[in-house]
Amino acid sequence: MAQESGFVNYIPQNFNKEESLNRSEAFFNFLNQRRSIRAFSNQPVAKEVISNIIKTASTAPSGAHKQPWTFCAVSTPKIKSEIRKAAEKEEYENYHGRMSDDWLKDLEKFDTNHIKPFIEIAPWLIIVFKQSYGIKYGEKDLHYYVNESVGLACGVLLTAIHNAGLVALTHTPGPLNFLTEILNRPKNEKPFLLIPVGYPEKDVKVPNLKRKELSEVAVWFE
Ligand code: IYR
């Protein structure tokens, strides 16, 4: 890691008012097109693109700048198959007893079930682990606001995926402990999200969802 000491100048972006307005509007319009996708094409994605996306996610703010995350990028078919098998086992239990009737009703509009072919079809799986603590010089290093930090990094990750013209699903076939075992992660890491990344299947359809109006999500104190 780079040496960390003292302070350096921050170079602001320096957009004028008009540029700020235009950029904020254009970025909203761009991100408003992001959708969670459950049907992928097997079209490959270059490792360099995935590297850039992970580097971008890792720019997220984190408690005491500990960056308490690990991104496992999997393209190996055998590991993807193992993950699919274990995920479907958990999802079978989720759909057949672990999720409440209300929960299942809330999911009807997505037309999902316990079968998850996209885990094998998508060219990459990014499995995000949160580090409850770090290891520095062989000693336990405290991490802070781990869930908030890793959640932020995942938001940036999804934004970077969309920016690269790719699609993803924020997938939680929980409990996720099987990922620790399959990917042989150390004790300080806990699985957080499983994110298949790639191109959508041709002519893919998505549920006709509406986003909340600004007035439903914002309260102003001017
Ligand atoms: N993990 C299951 C169920 C599921 C839960 C929620 I909350 C969703 O928004 C979507 C699905 C699955 O992935 O099918």
Coordinates of C-alpha atoms and ligand atoms in Angstrom, one line a residue:
M1 CA 0.0 0.0 0.0
A2 CA 1.1 3.6 -0.7
Q3 CA 2.8 5.3 2.2
E4 CA 0.2 7.4 4.2
S5 CA 1.4 10.5 6.0
G6 CA 0.5 14.2 6.1
F7 CA -1.8 16.1 3.8
V8 CA -1.7 16.8 0.0
N9 CA -3.6 19.3 -2.0
Y10 CA -7.1 18.3 -3.2
I11 CA -7.7 19.4 -6.8
P12 CA -11.4 20.2 -7.1
Q13 CA -13.3 19.5 -10.4
N14 CA -14.1 23.2 -11.0
F15 CA -17.3 22.9 -13.0
N16 CA -19.3 26.1 -13.5
K17 CA -23.0 26.3 -12.5
E18 CA -24.2 25.4 -16.0
E19 CA -21.8 22.4 -16.3
S20 CA -22.9 21.2 -12.8
L21 CA -26.5 21.3 -13.8
N22 CA -25.9 19.6 -17.1
R23 CA -23.7 16.9 -15.7
S24 CA -26.0 16.2 -12.7
E25 CA -29.0 15.8 -15.1
A26 CA -27.1 13.7 -17.6
F27 CA -25.7 11.4 -14.9
F28 CA -29.2 11.0 -13.4
N29 CA -30.6 10.1 -16.9
F30 CA -27.7 7.6 -17.4
L31 CA -28.0 5.9 -14.0
N32 CA -31.8 5.9 -14.2
Q33 CA -31.3 3.3 -17.0
R34 CA -29.6 0.9 -14.7
R35 CA -31.6 -2.3 -14.1
S36 CA -31.0 -5.5 -12.2
I37 CA -30.8 -8.3 -14.8
R38 CA -31.4 -12.0 -14.2
A39 CA -30.8 -13.4 -17.7
F40 CA -27.3 -13.1 -19.0
S41 CA -25.5 -13.8 -22.3
N42 CA -22.3 -15.9 -22.1
Q43 CA -20.5 -13.2 -24.1
P44 CA -17.1 -12.8 -22.5
V45 CA -15.9 -9.6 -20.7
A46 CA -12.2 -8.8 -20.6
K47 CA -10.5 -9.2 -17.3
E48 CA -9.1 -5.6 -17.7
V49 CA -12.7 -4.2 -17.6
I50 CA -13.5 -6.2 -14.4
S51 CA -10.2 -4.9 -12.9
N52 CA -11.2 -1.3 -13.6
I53 CA -14.6 -1.8 -12.1
I54 CA -13.2 -3.3 -8.9
K55 CA -10.6 -0.5 -8.7
T56 CA -13.4 2.0 -9.1
A57 CA -15.5 0.3 -6.3
S58 CA -12.4 0.5 -4.1
T59 CA -12.4 4.3 -4.3
A60 CA -15.5 4.3 -2.1
P61 CA -15.2 6.1 1.3
S62 CA -14.7 3.7 4.3
G63 CA -14.5 4.0 8.0
A64 CA -11.0 5.3 8.9
H65 CA -10.1 4.5 5.3
K66 CA -9.6 0.9 6.1
Q67 CA -11.3 -0.3 2.8
P68 CA -12.7 -3.3 4.6
W69 CA -13.6 -5.3 1.4
T70 CA -12.4 -8.1 -0.8
F71 CA -13.7 -8.6 -4.3
C72 CA -13.4 -12.2 -5.6
A73 CA -13.7 -12.2 -9.4
V74 CA -14.6 -15.7 -10.7
S75 CA -14.7 -16.8 -14.3
T76 CA -13.6 -20.4 -13.7
P77 CA -16.6 -22.6 -14.9
K78 CA -16.0 -25.3 -12.3
I79 CA -16.1 -22.7 -9.4
K80 CA -19.2 -21.1 -10.9
S81 CA -20.9 -24.5 -11.0
E82 CA -20.1 -25.2 -7.4
I83 CA -21.4 -21.8 -6.4
R84 CA -24.6 -22.3 -8.4
K85 CA -25.3 -25.7 -6.8
A86 CA -24.8 -24.3 -3.3
A87 CA -26.8 -21.1 -4.0
E88 CA -29.7 -23.1 -5.4
K89 CA -29.7 -25.3 -2.3
E90 CA -30.1 -22.3 0.0
E91 CA -32.6 -20.7 -2.4
Y92 CA -34.7 -23.8 -2.4
E93 CA -35.0 -23.5 1.4
N94 CA -35.7 -19.7 1.1
Y95 CA -38.5 -20.2 -1.4
H96 CA -40.0 -23.3 0.4
G97 CA -40.4 -22.1 4.0
R98 CA -37.7 -19.6 5.0
M99 CA -39.3 -16.5 3.3
S100 CA -42.7 -15.4 4.7
D101 CA -45.9 -15.3 2.5
D102 CA -45.7 -11.5 2.5
W103 CA -42.1 -11.7 1.3
L104 CA -43.0 -14.2 -1.5
K105 CA -45.9 -12.0 -2.5
D106 CA -43.6 -8.9 -2.7
L107 CA -41.3 -11.0 -5.1
E108 CA -44.1 -12.1 -7.5
K109 CA -43.5 -9.2 -9.8
F110 CA -39.9 -10.4 -10.4
D111 CA -41.1 -13.9 -11.4
T112 CA -38.1 -15.5 -9.5
N113 CA -37.6 -18.9 -8.1
H114 CA -34.8 -21.0 -6.6
I115 CA -33.3 -21.9 -10.0
K116 CA -30.3 -19.6 -10.8
P117 CA -28.8 -20.5 -14.3
F118 CA -27.3 -17.0 -14.5
I119 CA -24.6 -18.0 -11.9
E120 CA -23.1 -20.2 -14.5
I121 CA -23.9 -18.3 -17.7
A122 CA -22.6 -14.8 -16.7
P123 CA -18.9 -14.6 -17.6
W124 CA -17.9 -13.2 -14.2
L125 CA -19.1 -13.5 -10.7
I126 CA -17.9 -10.8 -8.3
I127 CA -18.3 -12.0 -4.8
V128 CA -17.9 -9.2 -2.3
F129 CA -16.6 -10.0 1.2
K130 CA -16.7 -7.7 4.1
Q131 CA -13.7 -7.8 6.4
S132 CA -14.9 -7.6 10.0
Y133 CA -11.3 -6.8 10.9
G134 CA -8.0 -6.6 9.1
I135 CA -4.7 -8.3 9.5
K136 CA -1.7 -5.9 9.6
Y137 CA 1.8 -7.2 10.4
G138 CA 0.2 -10.4 11.7
E139 CA -1.9 -8.5 14.2
K140 CA -5.6 -7.8 14.3
D141 CA -6.4 -4.4 12.8
L142 CA -9.7 -2.8 13.8
H143 CA -12.3 -1.9 11.1
Y144 CA -15.1 0.5 11.5
Y145 CA -18.6 0.9 9.9
V146 CA -17.9 -2.2 7.9
N147 CA -21.5 -2.7 6.6
E148 CA -21.8 1.0 5.6
S149 CA -18.4 1.0 3.9
V150 CA -18.9 -2.2 2.0
G151 CA -22.5 -1.2 1.0
L152 CA -21.0 2.1 -0.4
A153 CA -18.3 0.2 -2.3
C154 CA -21.0 -2.1 -3.8
G155 CA -23.0 1.0 -4.9
V156 CA -19.9 2.3 -6.7
L157 CA -19.3 -1.1 -8.1
L158 CA -22.8 -1.3 -9.7
T159 CA -22.4 2.3 -11.0
A160 CA -19.0 1.3 -12.6
I161 CA -20.6 -1.8 -14.1
H162 CA -23.4 0.3 -15.7
N163 CA -20.8 2.8 -16.9
A164 CA -18.9 0.0 -18.7
G165 CA -22.1 -1.0 -20.6
L166 CA -22.5 -4.2 -18.6
V167 CA -25.3 -5.5 -16.4
A168 CA -25.4 -7.1 -13.0
L169 CA -27.7 -8.6 -10.3
T170 CA -27.4 -7.8 -6.6
H171 CA -27.9 -11.4 -5.5
T172 CA -28.2 -12.7 -1.9
P173 CA -28.8 -16.4 -1.9
G174 CA -28.4 -16.5 1.8
P175 CA -27.1 -17.7 4.1
L176 CA -24.0 -17.0 2.1
N177 CA -21.5 -19.0 4.2
F178 CA -21.0 -21.5 1.4
L179 CA -19.0 -18.8 -0.4
T180 CA -16.4 -18.7 2.4
E181 CA -15.8 -22.3 1.9
I182 CA -15.8 -22.5 -1.9
L183 CA -13.5 -19.5 -2.3
N184 CA -11.4 -20.5 0.7
R185 CA -11.6 -17.0 2.4
P186 CA -10.0 -16.3 5.8
K187 CA -11.9 -16.0 9.1
N188 CA -11.9 -12.2 9.1
E189 CA -14.0 -12.1 5.9
K190 CA -17.7 -12.6 5.7
P191 CA -19.6 -12.9 2.4
F192 CA -21.7 -9.8 1.6
L193 CA -23.1 -10.0 -2.0
L194 CA -22.9 -12.2 -5.0
I195 CA -22.9 -10.1 -8.2
P196 CA -23.0 -11.8 -11.6
V197 CA -21.6 -9.4 -14.3
G198 CA -21.8 -9.5 -18.0
Y199 CA -24.1 -8.7 -21.0
P200 CA -27.8 -9.3 -20.9
E201 CA -29.4 -12.1 -22.8
K202 CA -30.7 -10.9 -26.2
D203 CA -34.1 -9.2 -25.9
V204 CA -34.1 -9.6 -22.2
K205 CA -37.2 -8.2 -20.4
V206 CA -37.3 -6.5 -17.0
P207 CA -40.2 -5.9 -14.7
N208 CA -42.1 -2.7 -15.3
L209 CA -41.0 -1.0 -12.1
K210 CA -41.4 2.7 -11.4
R211 CA -39.0 4.6 -9.3
K212 CA -40.3 6.8 -6.5
E213 CA -40.8 10.5 -7.3
L214 CA -38.3 13.0 -5.8
S215 CA -41.0 14.2 -3.4
E216 CA -41.3 10.7 -2.0
V217 CA -37.6 10.3 -1.2
A218 CA -36.5 13.9 -0.4
V219 CA -37.5 16.2 2.4
W220 CA -36.2 19.8 2.1
F221 CA -35.2 22.2 4.9
E222 CA -34.3 25.4 2.9
Ligands
IYR1 N1 -32.6 -14.3 -2.8 C1 -33.8 -14.7 -3.5 C2 -35.0 -14.0 -3.1 C3 -35.0 -12.5 -3.4 C4 -35.1 -11.6 -2.4 C5 -35.2 -10.3 -2.6 I1 -35.5 -9.0 -1.1 C6 -35.2 -9.8 -3.9 O1 -35.3 -8.4 -4.2 C7 -35.1 -10.7 -5.0 C8 -35.0 -12.0 -4.7 C9 -33.5 -14.7 -5.0 O2 -32.5 -14.1 -5.4 O3 -34.3 -15.2 -5.8

